[in-house]
Every structure is written in C-alpha cells, then in structure tokens.
mmCIF file with all atom_site columns, C-alpha atoms in Angstrom:
data_model
loop_
_atom_site.group_PDB
_atom_site.id
_atom_site.type_symbol
_atom_site.label_atom_id
_atom_site.label_alt_id
_atom_site.label_comp_id
_atom_site.label_asym_id
_atom_site.label_entity_id
_atom_site.label_seq_id
_atom_site.pdbx_PDB_ins_code
_atom_site.Cartn_x
_atom_site.Cartn_y
_atom_site.Cartn_z
_atom_site.occupancy
_atom_site.B_iso_or_equiv
_atom_site.pdbx_formal_charge
_atom_site.auth_seq_id
_atom_site.auth_comp_id
_atom_site.auth_asym_id
_atom_site.auth_atom_id
_atom_site.pdbx_PDB_model_num
ATOM 1   C CA . MET P 1 1   ? -0.393 0.152  -0.254  1.00 61.00 ? 30  MET P CA 1
ATOM 2   C CA . ASN P 1 2   ? 1.754  3.308  -1.377  1.00 82.00 ? 31  ASN P CA 1
ATOM 3   C CA . ARG P 1 3   ? 1.548  6.032  1.641   1.00 93.00 ? 32  ARG P CA 1
ATOM 4   C CA . GLY P 1 4   ? 2.590  9.711  1.404   1.00 96.00 ? 33  GLY P CA 1
ATOM 5   C CA . LYS P 1 5   ? 5.981  11.072 2.204   1.00 97.00 ? 34  LYS P CA 1
ATOM 6   C CA . PHE P 1 6   ? 7.157  12.588 5.501   1.00 98.00 ? 35  PHE P CA 1
ATOM 7   C CA . ILE P 1 7   ? 10.969 15.281 3.820   1.00 98.00 ? 36  ILE P CA 1
ATOM 8   C CA . VAL P 1 8   ? 11.958 17.506 6.780   1.00 98.00 ? 37  VAL P CA 1
ATOM 9   C CA . PHE P 1 9   ? 13.638 20.712 5.751   1.00 98.00 ? 38  PHE P CA 1
ATOM 10  C CA . GLU P 1 10  ? 16.484 21.782 8.981   1.00 98.00 ? 39  GLU P CA 1
ATOM 11  C CA . GLY P 1 11  ? 19.194 25.047 8.963   1.00 95.00 ? 40  GLY P CA 1
ATOM 12  C CA . ILE P 1 12  ? 20.078 28.005 10.891  1.00 92.00 ? 41  ILE P CA 1
ATOM 13  C CA . ASN P 1 13  ? 17.595 30.440 11.045  1.00 86.00 ? 42  ASN P CA 1
ATOM 14  C CA . GLY P 1 14  ? 17.825 32.549 7.465   1.00 85.00 ? 43  GLY P CA 1
ATOM 15  C CA . SER P 1 15  ? 19.382 30.034 5.519   1.00 91.00 ? 44  SER P CA 1
ATOM 16  C CA . GLY P 1 16  ? 15.836 30.223 3.523   1.00 91.00 ? 45  GLY P CA 1
ATOM 17  C CA . LYS P 1 17  ? 14.429 26.931 4.591   1.00 93.00 ? 46  LYS P CA 1
ATOM 18  C CA . THR P 1 18  ? 11.036 28.438 4.558   1.00 91.00 ? 47  THR P CA 1
ATOM 19  C CA . THR P 1 19  ? 10.976 29.990 1.291   1.00 92.00 ? 48  THR P CA 1
ATOM 20  C CA . ILE P 1 20  ? 12.240 26.840 -0.524  1.00 96.00 ? 49  ILE P CA 1
ATOM 21  C CA . ILE P 1 21  ? 9.179  25.702 1.147   1.00 98.00 ? 50  ILE P CA 1
ATOM 22  C CA . SER P 1 22  ? 7.478  28.046 -0.116  1.00 97.00 ? 51  SER P CA 1
ATOM 23  C CA . HIS P 1 23  ? 8.217  27.680 -3.289  1.00 96.00 ? 52  HIS P CA 1
ATOM 24  C CA . LEU P 1 24  ? 8.703  23.501 -3.724  1.00 98.00 ? 53  LEU P CA 1
ATOM 25  C CA . TYR P 1 25  ? 4.905  23.877 -1.654  1.00 98.00 ? 54  TYR P CA 1
ATOM 26  C CA . ASN P 1 26  ? 3.161  25.962 -4.761  1.00 97.00 ? 55  ASN P CA 1
ATOM 27  C CA . TYR P 1 27  ? 5.527  23.559 -7.230  1.00 97.00 ? 56  TYR P CA 1
ATOM 28  C CA . LEU P 1 28  ? 3.515  20.210 -5.818  1.00 97.00 ? 57  LEU P CA 1
ATOM 29  C CA . THR P 1 29  ? 0.041  21.680 -5.690  1.00 97.00 ? 58  THR P CA 1
ATOM 30  C CA . PHE P 1 30  ? 0.418  22.681 -9.304  1.00 96.00 ? 59  PHE P CA 1
ATOM 31  C CA . ASN P 1 31  ? 2.140  18.911 -10.448 1.00 94.00 ? 60  ASN P CA 1
ATOM 32  C CA . LYS P 1 32  ? -1.178 17.850 -9.138  1.00 95.00 ? 61  LYS P CA 1
ATOM 33  C CA . CYS P 1 33  ? -0.005 16.548 -5.498  1.00 96.00 ? 62  CYS P CA 1
ATOM 34  C CA . LYS P 1 34  ? -0.485 16.278 -1.383  1.00 97.00 ? 63  LYS P CA 1
ATOM 35  C CA . VAL P 1 35  ? 1.313  18.485 0.489   1.00 98.00 ? 64  VAL P CA 1
ATOM 36  C CA . LYS P 1 36  ? 0.670  20.122 3.671   1.00 98.00 ? 65  LYS P CA 1
ATOM 37  C CA . ILE P 1 37  ? 3.117  22.347 5.866   1.00 98.00 ? 66  ILE P CA 1
ATOM 38  C CA . ILE P 1 38  ? 4.284  21.604 8.822   1.00 98.00 ? 67  ILE P CA 1
ATOM 39  C CA . LYS P 1 39  ? 6.310  23.851 11.470  1.00 96.00 ? 68  LYS P CA 1
ATOM 40  C CA . PHE P 1 40  ? 8.995  23.158 14.361  1.00 96.00 ? 69  PHE P CA 1
ATOM 41  C CA . PRO P 1 41  ? 8.486  23.927 17.132  1.00 94.00 ? 70  PRO P CA 1
ATOM 42  C CA . ASN P 1 42  ? 4.406  24.358 16.442  1.00 94.00 ? 71  ASN P CA 1
ATOM 43  C CA . ARG P 1 43  ? 4.362  28.178 18.978  1.00 94.00 ? 72  ARG P CA 1
ATOM 44  C CA . SER P 1 44  ? 0.404  27.792 19.602  1.00 91.00 ? 73  SER P CA 1
ATOM 45  C CA . THR P 1 45  ? 0.337  25.089 22.014  1.00 90.00 ? 74  THR P CA 1
ATOM 46  C CA . LYS P 1 46  ? 1.352  25.286 25.560  1.00 89.00 ? 75  LYS P CA 1
ATOM 47  C CA . SER P 1 47  ? 3.889  23.283 24.998  1.00 93.00 ? 76  SER P CA 1
ATOM 48  C CA . GLY P 1 48  ? 4.507  26.042 22.175  1.00 95.00 ? 77  GLY P CA 1
ATOM 49  C CA . GLN P 1 49  ? 4.303  28.668 23.815  1.00 95.00 ? 78  GLN P CA 1
ATOM 50  C CA . ILE P 1 50  ? 6.580  28.335 26.384  1.00 96.00 ? 79  ILE P CA 1
ATOM 51  C CA . ILE P 1 51  ? 8.814  27.147 23.515  1.00 95.00 ? 80  ILE P CA 1
ATOM 52  C CA . ASP P 1 52  ? 8.612  30.540 21.796  1.00 93.00 ? 81  ASP P CA 1
ATOM 53  C CA . LYS P 1 53  ? 8.974  32.539 25.234  1.00 94.00 ? 82  LYS P CA 1
ATOM 54  C CA . PHE P 1 54  ? 12.327 30.800 25.316  1.00 91.00 ? 83  PHE P CA 1
ATOM 55  C CA . LEU P 1 55  ? 12.680 31.663 21.779  1.00 88.00 ? 84  LEU P CA 1
ATOM 56  C CA . LYS P 1 56  ? 12.503 35.691 22.173  1.00 89.00 ? 85  LYS P CA 1
ATOM 57  C CA . ASN P 1 57  ? 14.438 35.261 25.370  1.00 87.00 ? 86  ASN P CA 1
ATOM 58  C CA . GLU P 1 58  ? 11.331 35.383 27.534  1.00 92.00 ? 87  GLU P CA 1
ATOM 59  C CA . TYR P 1 59  ? 11.692 32.041 29.071  1.00 93.00 ? 88  TYR P CA 1
ATOM 60  C CA . HIS P 1 60  ? 14.274 29.611 30.915  1.00 90.00 ? 89  HIS P CA 1
ATOM 61  C CA . PHE P 1 61  ? 14.501 26.379 31.563  1.00 90.00 ? 90  PHE P CA 1
ATOM 62  C CA . GLU P 1 62  ? 15.470 25.461 35.127  1.00 87.00 ? 91  GLU P CA 1
ATOM 63  C CA . SER P 1 63  ? 17.926 22.605 33.511  1.00 83.00 ? 92  SER P CA 1
ATOM 64  C CA . LEU P 1 64  ? 18.401 21.520 29.982  1.00 80.00 ? 93  LEU P CA 1
ATOM 65  C CA . HIS P 1 65  ? 16.315 18.688 30.437  1.00 86.00 ? 94  HIS P CA 1
ATOM 66  C CA . ASP P 1 66  ? 13.387 20.718 30.853  1.00 91.00 ? 95  ASP P CA 1
ATOM 67  C CA . GLN P 1 67  ? 14.719 22.562 27.407  1.00 89.00 ? 96  GLN P CA 1
ATOM 68  C CA . ILE P 1 68  ? 14.423 19.180 25.401  1.00 91.00 ? 97  ILE P CA 1
ATOM 69  C CA . LYS P 1 69  ? 11.779 17.198 26.904  1.00 94.00 ? 98  LYS P CA 1
ATOM 70  C CA . ILE P 1 70  ? 9.258  20.222 26.454  1.00 96.00 ? 99  ILE P CA 1
ATOM 71  C CA . PHE P 1 71  ? 10.133 19.945 22.659  1.00 95.00 ? 100 PHE P CA 1
ATOM 72  C CA . ALA P 1 72  ? 10.267 17.557 22.252  1.00 95.00 ? 101 ALA P CA 1
ATOM 73  C CA . ASP P 1 73  ? 5.604  16.838 23.682  1.00 96.00 ? 102 ASP P CA 1
ATOM 74  C CA . ASN P 1 74  ? 5.577  19.114 21.138  1.00 96.00 ? 103 ASN P CA 1
ATOM 75  C CA . ARG P 1 75  ? 7.383  17.089 18.323  1.00 96.00 ? 104 ARG P CA 1
ATOM 76  C CA . LYS P 1 76  ? 4.633  14.515 20.456  1.00 94.00 ? 105 LYS P CA 1
ATOM 77  C CA . GLU P 1 77  ? 1.841  16.468 20.104  1.00 94.00 ? 106 GLU P CA 1
ATOM 78  C CA . CYS P 1 78  ? 1.680  16.271 15.872  1.00 94.00 ? 107 CYS P CA 1
ATOM 79  C CA . LYS P 1 79  ? 2.598  12.706 15.574  1.00 95.00 ? 108 LYS P CA 1
ATOM 80  C CA . THR P 1 80  ? -1.528 11.795 15.339  1.00 95.00 ? 109 THR P CA 1
ATOM 81  C CA . GLU P 1 81  ? -1.564 13.737 12.474  1.00 96.00 ? 110 GLU P CA 1
ATOM 82  C CA . ILE P 1 82  ? 1.558  12.681 10.414  1.00 97.00 ? 111 ILE P CA 1
ATOM 83  C CA . MET P 1 83  ? 0.685  8.972  10.427  1.00 96.00 ? 112 MET P CA 1
ATOM 84  C CA . GLN P 1 84  ? -2.791 10.140 9.198   1.00 97.00 ? 113 GLN P CA 1
ATOM 85  C CA . LEU P 1 85  ? -0.872 12.747 5.634   1.00 97.00 ? 114 LEU P CA 1
ATOM 86  C CA . LEU P 1 86  ? 1.335  10.443 5.406   1.00 96.00 ? 115 LEU P CA 1
ATOM 87  C CA . SER P 1 87  ? -1.921 7.367  5.178   1.00 95.00 ? 116 SER P CA 1
ATOM 88  C CA . ASP P 1 88  ? -3.963 10.120 2.818   1.00 96.00 ? 117 ASP P CA 1
ATOM 89  C CA . ASN P 1 89  ? -0.484 10.064 0.901   1.00 95.00 ? 118 ASN P CA 1
ATOM 90  C CA . TYR P 1 90  ? 0.349  13.199 1.455   1.00 97.00 ? 119 TYR P CA 1
ATOM 91  C CA . ILE P 1 91  ? 3.703  14.636 1.188   1.00 97.00 ? 120 ILE P CA 1
ATOM 92  C CA . ILE P 1 92  ? 4.625  16.861 4.417   1.00 98.00 ? 121 ILE P CA 1
ATOM 93  C CA . LEU P 1 93  ? 6.834  19.189 4.216   1.00 98.00 ? 122 LEU P CA 1
ATOM 94  C CA . CYS P 1 94  ? 8.100  19.901 7.803   1.00 98.00 ? 123 CYS P CA 1
ATOM 95  C CA . ASP P 1 95  ? 10.094 23.111 9.485   1.00 98.00 ? 124 ASP P CA 1
ATOM 96  C CA . ARG P 1 96  ? 12.233 22.069 11.439  1.00 97.00 ? 125 ARG P CA 1
ATOM 97  C CA . TYR P 1 97  ? 12.255 18.428 12.767  1.00 97.00 ? 126 TYR P CA 1
ATOM 98  C CA . ILE P 1 98  ? 14.556 15.833 16.685  1.00 97.00 ? 127 ILE P CA 1
ATOM 99  C CA . TYR P 1 99  ? 17.678 17.552 14.204  1.00 97.00 ? 128 TYR P CA 1
ATOM 100 C CA . SER P 1 100 ? 17.284 21.209 14.791  1.00 95.00 ? 129 SER P CA 1
ATOM 101 C CA . ASN P 1 101 ? 16.549 20.094 18.599  1.00 92.00 ? 130 ASN P CA 1
ATOM 102 C CA . ILE P 1 102 ? 19.770 17.777 18.652  1.00 94.00 ? 131 ILE P CA 1
ATOM 103 C CA . ALA P 1 103 ? 21.851 20.503 17.406  1.00 94.00 ? 132 ALA P CA 1
ATOM 104 C CA . TYR P 1 104 ? 20.948 23.959 19.511  1.00 90.00 ? 133 TYR P CA 1
ATOM 105 C CA . THR P 1 105 ? 20.626 21.584 22.424  1.00 89.00 ? 134 THR P CA 1
ATOM 106 C CA . LEU P 1 106 ? 24.594 20.543 21.986  1.00 90.00 ? 135 LEU P CA 1
ATOM 107 C CA . THR P 1 107 ? 25.793 24.456 20.659  1.00 89.00 ? 136 THR P CA 1
ATOM 108 C CA . ASP P 1 108 ? 23.784 25.523 24.157  1.00 81.00 ? 137 ASP P CA 1
ATOM 109 C CA . GLN P 1 109 ? 26.020 23.182 26.010  1.00 82.00 ? 138 GLN P CA 1
ATOM 110 C CA . THR P 1 110 ? 29.264 24.210 24.779  1.00 79.00 ? 139 THR P CA 1
ATOM 111 C CA . PHE P 1 111 ? 29.120 27.727 25.356  1.00 73.00 ? 140 PHE P CA 1
ATOM 112 C CA . ASN P 1 112 ? 27.206 26.631 28.499  1.00 70.00 ? 141 ASN P CA 1
ATOM 113 C CA . ILE P 1 113 ? 30.796 24.358 28.812  1.00 68.00 ? 142 ILE P CA 1
ATOM 114 C CA . ILE P 1 114 ? 33.413 27.637 27.165  1.00 67.00 ? 143 ILE P CA 1
ATOM 115 C CA . ASN P 1 115 ? 32.127 29.846 29.525  1.00 70.00 ? 144 ASN P CA 1
ATOM 116 C CA . ASN P 1 116 ? 31.651 27.410 32.897  1.00 71.00 ? 145 ASN P CA 1
ATOM 117 C CA . ASN P 1 117 ? 28.462 28.266 32.965  1.00 68.00 ? 146 ASN P CA 1
ATOM 118 C CA . TYR P 1 118 ? 27.117 24.954 33.218  1.00 64.00 ? 147 TYR P CA 1
ATOM 119 C CA . LYS P 1 119 ? 24.782 22.615 36.063  1.00 64.00 ? 148 LYS P CA 1
ATOM 120 C CA . GLU P 1 120 ? 25.322 18.863 33.441  1.00 69.00 ? 149 GLU P CA 1
ATOM 121 C CA . ILE P 1 121 ? 26.833 17.513 30.552  1.00 78.00 ? 150 ILE P CA 1
ATOM 122 C CA . LEU P 1 122 ? 24.349 15.430 28.928  1.00 82.00 ? 151 LEU P CA 1
ATOM 123 C CA . SER P 1 123 ? 25.281 13.098 26.043  1.00 87.00 ? 152 SER P CA 1
ATOM 124 C CA . ILE P 1 124 ? 23.261 13.159 21.900  1.00 92.00 ? 153 ILE P CA 1
ATOM 125 C CA . TYR P 1 125 ? 21.423 10.054 23.949  1.00 93.00 ? 154 TYR P CA 1
ATOM 126 C CA . ASP P 1 126 ? 20.160 12.068 26.716  1.00 91.00 ? 155 ASP P CA 1
ATOM 127 C CA . VAL P 1 127 ? 19.676 14.409 23.993  1.00 91.00 ? 156 VAL P CA 1
ATOM 128 C CA . ILE P 1 128 ? 16.974 12.389 21.611  1.00 94.00 ? 157 ILE P CA 1
ATOM 129 C CA . LYS P 1 129 ? 15.871 9.804  24.674  1.00 94.00 ? 158 LYS P CA 1
ATOM 130 C CA . TYR P 1 130 ? 12.732 11.909 25.249  1.00 93.00 ? 159 TYR P CA 1
ATOM 131 C CA . ASP P 1 131 ? 11.697 11.234 20.516  1.00 93.00 ? 160 ASP P CA 1
ATOM 132 C CA . THR P 1 132 ? 11.044 7.613  20.810  1.00 90.00 ? 161 THR P CA 1
ATOM 133 C CA . HIS P 1 133 ? 9.005  5.659  18.273  1.00 92.00 ? 162 HIS P CA 1
ATOM 134 C CA . LEU P 1 134 ? 8.673  10.027 16.243  1.00 95.00 ? 163 LEU P CA 1
ATOM 135 C CA . ILE P 1 135 ? 8.382  8.260  13.083  1.00 96.00 ? 164 ILE P CA 1
ATOM 136 C CA . LYS P 1 136 ? 11.561 9.016  11.519  1.00 96.00 ? 165 LYS P CA 1
ATOM 137 C CA . PRO P 1 137 ? 11.491 11.683 7.845   1.00 97.00 ? 166 PRO P CA 1
ATOM 138 C CA . ASP P 1 138 ? 12.667 9.618  4.239   1.00 97.00 ? 167 ASP P CA 1
ATOM 139 C CA . ILE P 1 139 ? 14.967 12.844 3.162   1.00 97.00 ? 168 ILE P CA 1
ATOM 140 C CA . ILE P 1 140 ? 16.188 15.351 5.332   1.00 98.00 ? 169 ILE P CA 1
ATOM 141 C CA . PHE P 1 141 ? 17.264 18.397 3.314   1.00 98.00 ? 170 PHE P CA 1
ATOM 142 C CA . LEU P 1 142 ? 19.895 20.813 5.754   1.00 98.00 ? 171 LEU P CA 1
ATOM 143 C CA . ILE P 1 143 ? 19.624 24.456 3.621   1.00 96.00 ? 172 ILE P CA 1
ATOM 144 C CA . ASN P 1 144 ? 23.040 26.213 4.021   1.00 94.00 ? 173 ASN P CA 1
ATOM 145 C CA . GLY P 1 145 ? 22.371 29.598 2.482   1.00 86.00 ? 174 GLY P CA 1
ATOM 146 C CA . ASP P 1 146 ? 22.081 32.661 4.040   1.00 74.00 ? 175 ASP P CA 1
ATOM 147 C CA . TYR P 1 147 ? 19.153 35.422 3.656   1.00 66.00 ? 176 TYR P CA 1
ATOM 148 C CA . ILE P 1 148 ? 19.636 37.075 8.023   1.00 58.00 ? 177 ILE P CA 1
ATOM 149 C CA . HIS P 1 149 ? 19.836 40.374 6.427   1.00 57.00 ? 178 HIS P CA 1
ATOM 150 C CA . LEU P 1 150 ? 16.396 39.870 4.735   1.00 55.00 ? 179 LEU P CA 1
ATOM 151 C CA . ARG P 1 151 ? 15.219 40.049 8.956   1.00 55.00 ? 180 ARG P CA 1
ATOM 152 C CA . THR P 1 152 ? 16.729 42.595 9.949   1.00 55.00 ? 181 THR P CA 1
ATOM 153 C CA . ASN P 1 153 ? 13.624 43.891 11.258  1.00 54.00 ? 182 ASN P CA 1
ATOM 154 C CA . GLU P 1 154 ? 11.996 40.326 13.501  1.00 54.00 ? 183 GLU P CA 1
ATOM 155 C CA . ILE P 1 155 ? 12.208 39.620 16.808  1.00 51.00 ? 184 ILE P CA 1
ATOM 156 C CA . GLN P 1 156 ? 14.957 39.229 17.403  1.00 58.00 ? 185 GLN P CA 1
ATOM 157 C CA . GLU P 1 157 ? 15.305 35.525 18.488  1.00 63.00 ? 186 GLU P CA 1
ATOM 158 C CA . ARG P 1 158 ? 17.644 33.473 20.585  1.00 64.00 ? 187 ARG P CA 1
ATOM 159 C CA . TYR P 1 159 ? 20.537 32.325 17.488  1.00 59.00 ? 188 TYR P CA 1
ATOM 160 C CA . HIS P 1 160 ? 20.012 34.402 15.397  1.00 58.00 ? 189 HIS P CA 1
ATOM 161 C CA . LYS P 1 161 ? 22.426 36.180 13.838  1.00 60.00 ? 190 LYS P CA 1
ATOM 162 C CA . ASN P 1 162 ? 25.556 34.621 15.803  1.00 70.00 ? 191 ASN P CA 1
ATOM 163 C CA . ASN P 1 163 ? 28.102 33.542 13.086  1.00 75.00 ? 192 ASN P CA 1
ATOM 164 C CA . THR P 1 164 ? 29.915 31.160 15.823  1.00 77.00 ? 193 THR P CA 1
ATOM 165 C CA . LYS P 1 165 ? 27.092 29.689 16.881  1.00 83.00 ? 194 LYS P CA 1
ATOM 166 C CA . ASN P 1 166 ? 25.847 28.964 13.750  1.00 85.00 ? 195 ASN P CA 1
ATOM 167 C CA . ILE P 1 167 ? 29.050 26.928 12.444  1.00 88.00 ? 196 ILE P CA 1
ATOM 168 C CA . ILE P 1 168 ? 28.018 25.179 15.097  1.00 91.00 ? 197 ILE P CA 1
ATOM 169 C CA . ILE P 1 169 ? 24.930 24.325 14.659  1.00 92.00 ? 198 ILE P CA 1
ATOM 170 C CA . PHE P 1 170 ? 25.632 23.559 11.139  1.00 94.00 ? 199 PHE P CA 1
ATOM 171 C CA . ASN P 1 171 ? 28.273 20.712 12.409  1.00 95.00 ? 200 ASN P CA 1
ATOM 172 C CA . ASN P 1 172 ? 25.821 19.449 14.766  1.00 96.00 ? 201 ASN P CA 1
ATOM 173 C CA . TYR P 1 173 ? 23.193 19.094 11.969  1.00 97.00 ? 202 TYR P CA 1
ATOM 174 C CA . LEU P 1 174 ? 25.729 16.760 10.210  1.00 97.00 ? 203 LEU P CA 1
ATOM 175 C CA . PHE P 1 175 ? 26.524 14.644 13.854  1.00 97.00 ? 204 PHE P CA 1
ATOM 176 C CA . SER P 1 176 ? 22.855 14.222 13.979  1.00 97.00 ? 205 SER P CA 1
ATOM 177 C CA . PHE P 1 177 ? 22.029 13.075 11.195  1.00 98.00 ? 206 PHE P CA 1
ATOM 178 C CA . SER P 1 178 ? 25.043 10.611 11.183  1.00 97.00 ? 207 SER P CA 1
ATOM 179 C CA . PHE P 1 179 ? 24.711 9.439  14.699  1.00 96.00 ? 208 PHE P CA 1
ATOM 180 C CA . THR P 1 180 ? 20.454 8.482  13.769  1.00 96.00 ? 209 THR P CA 1
ATOM 181 C CA . GLN P 1 181 ? 21.387 7.094  10.017  1.00 96.00 ? 210 GLN P CA 1
ATOM 182 C CA . SER P 1 182 ? 19.272 9.719  8.662   1.00 97.00 ? 211 SER P CA 1
ATOM 183 C CA . ASN P 1 183 ? 19.671 10.845 4.954   1.00 96.00 ? 212 ASN P CA 1
ATOM 184 C CA . PHE P 1 184 ? 20.050 13.538 4.670   1.00 98.00 ? 213 PHE P CA 1
ATOM 185 C CA . ILE P 1 185 ? 21.177 15.979 0.990   1.00 98.00 ? 214 ILE P CA 1
ATOM 186 C CA . ILE P 1 186 ? 22.965 19.575 1.856   1.00 98.00 ? 215 ILE P CA 1
ATOM 187 C CA . ILE P 1 187 ? 21.882 21.851 -0.350  1.00 97.00 ? 216 ILE P CA 1
ATOM 188 C CA . ASN P 1 188 ? 23.417 25.400 -1.255  1.00 94.00 ? 217 ASN P CA 1
ATOM 189 C CA . ASN P 1 189 ? 20.627 28.172 -1.061  1.00 91.00 ? 218 ASN P CA 1
ATOM 190 C CA . ASN P 1 190 ? 20.203 31.395 -2.355  1.00 84.00 ? 219 ASN P CA 1
ATOM 191 C CA . LEU P 1 191 ? 18.302 33.364 -4.985  1.00 77.00 ? 220 LEU P CA 1
ATOM 192 C CA . ASN P 1 192 ? 20.109 33.015 -8.345  1.00 86.00 ? 221 ASN P CA 1
ATOM 193 C CA . ASN P 1 193 ? 19.416 28.679 -7.660  1.00 91.00 ? 222 ASN P CA 1
ATOM 194 C CA . LEU P 1 194 ? 17.028 28.500 -5.614  1.00 92.00 ? 223 LEU P CA 1
ATOM 195 C CA . ASN P 1 195 ? 14.078 27.246 -9.271  1.00 93.00 ? 224 ASN P CA 1
ATOM 196 C CA . ASN P 1 196 ? 17.487 24.693 -9.943  1.00 95.00 ? 225 ASN P CA 1
ATOM 197 C CA . ASN P 1 197 ? 17.613 23.574 -5.841  1.00 96.00 ? 226 ASN P CA 1
ATOM 198 C CA . ILE P 1 198 ? 13.903 22.935 -6.186  1.00 96.00 ? 227 ILE P CA 1
ATOM 199 C CA . GLU P 1 199 ? 13.439 20.842 -8.673  1.00 96.00 ? 228 GLU P CA 1
ATOM 200 C CA . ILE P 1 200 ? 17.306 19.081 -7.981  1.00 96.00 ? 229 ILE P CA 1
ATOM 201 C CA . ILE P 1 201 ? 13.890 18.642 -4.266  1.00 98.00 ? 230 ILE P CA 1
ATOM 202 C CA . TYR P 1 202 ? 11.467 17.949 -6.507  1.00 96.00 ? 231 TYR P CA 1
ATOM 203 C CA . THR P 1 203 ? 13.023 14.744 -8.370  1.00 97.00 ? 232 THR P CA 1
ATOM 204 C CA . SER P 1 204 ? 14.469 13.966 -4.499  1.00 97.00 ? 233 SER P CA 1
ATOM 205 C CA . ILE P 1 205 ? 11.317 13.246 -3.302  1.00 97.00 ? 234 ILE P CA 1
ATOM 206 C CA . ASN P 1 206 ? 9.780  11.426 -6.534  1.00 94.00 ? 235 ASN P CA 1
ATOM 207 C CA . LYS P 1 207 ? 12.419 8.959  -5.982  1.00 94.00 ? 236 LYS P CA 1
ATOM 208 C CA . ILE P 1 208 ? 11.464 8.030  -2.186  1.00 94.00 ? 237 ILE P CA 1
ATOM 209 C CA . ASN P 1 209 ? 10.099 4.525  -2.040  1.00 89.00 ? 238 ASN P CA 1
ATOM 210 C CA . ASN P 1 210 ? 10.158 3.309  0.833   1.00 76.00 ? 239 ASN P CA 1
ATOM 211 C CA . ASN P 1 211 ? 6.162  1.749  2.067   1.00 78.00 ? 240 ASN P CA 1
ATOM 212 C CA . GLU P 1 212 ? 8.194  1.465  5.623   1.00 86.00 ? 241 GLU P CA 1
ATOM 213 C CA . ILE P 1 213 ? 7.170  3.870  8.404   1.00 89.00 ? 242 ILE P CA 1
ATOM 214 C CA . LEU P 1 214 ? 10.207 3.156  10.551  1.00 89.00 ? 243 LEU P CA 1
ATOM 215 C CA . TYR P 1 215 ? 10.771 5.073  14.261  1.00 92.00 ? 244 TYR P CA 1
ATOM 216 C CA . PHE P 1 216 ? 13.928 6.432  15.763  1.00 91.00 ? 245 PHE P CA 1
#
C-alpha cells in the first residue's frame, strides 16, 4: 500500500528554509500533489507558547532536561496528524524536526562549557531519549544559505545572527544525521539558484519509494 512522504527541512536561522518550502509547496501543488506544511516548534500549543518565550529570551528552563523534553513534547503532539497525512498519501514538508533539537541543544551546551556556566553535561543519548517512537523522515534537506539580512526588522531571537554559533550548529546537524542514520542532502541556497534547487528537491522526493514507516 502506497503512503505519503515525510520530508524534513533543517538549517540555521535565515538559511532560507521557509522560502524553499513555500516555493516547493506551490511547485508540488501545481503538479497535482497532495501536500501539507508542518512547522516545529508549533508555537500555538501550550508547550509551544513556552518555547516561543524561550526563543525570545523571555523564559529560562531550570535544566537542559526540561528544555529538551518540552521541545520533544511539542513534536509528539503532531505525531497522530503526521501518521494520518502519510496514510492519506500526502507529501509532508516539515520545517525543523528532532535534528534541530540535537544541533541547537548541543551548541548551547558547548557555549555553557566554554563560559563555565553549566550544571550538567548531556550526551546525544540524553538529547534524543524523549523522541523515541517519533516517525523518522524519508529524507532531510539541510539548507545552507544566508537570508538573515532579510530579517532585520524581525524580533531578535535566541539564535538570530550569531556566526560563531551558526558554524557549530551546522556541524551539529551533520553529527545528528550521522548518529541517527538519517538520509540527507545539503542544498546550497541563494536567490540565484532557487528554481534549480526546487527541481533538485522535487526530483529527490520523486525517487523515494519506501512504504514502511520507520521510527527513531
């Protein structure tokens, strides 16, 4: 029995994920595909409202464990919807997933250690332990780009334009893919090659032929 496809887009803030997802959505819709965009964190839920304050530097967790768990809870709240969409043969375009949690949490911990400002040291096992039984994506597109200059009028959130952190975050993305044995493709993104990237992503999605749903 055919099922839909679960596609995840990752990348640092301002890499152009939202732009690519928006154009890809239009491209897929034009080609008569059933498609749905899901974004994490979902800031409309109870957990999402706390996460929103955290990202705006208006809230601080008592521990990294508390921080990790609430982000995982936010993803789990959408598991049933994802399962149903796959059953209905939708292509799901997911803006951030478990990999962002790994990359950003490990980066935060790195800077806490550098600044001698930490109470605990977590391994990647500690970071992903709350994400067991979540659905594994069919493929991840890691967007490598710089659109952050287009966001100068937005709220300056926790990870908004910090070049040192962004380099570490990007490398931690690669580590997260390797550790979880997840399929990924790096997309070098800018305004000049946007249309070409959309075609590359569309072709890659069409090649996916996996009826079995995998889990972390």
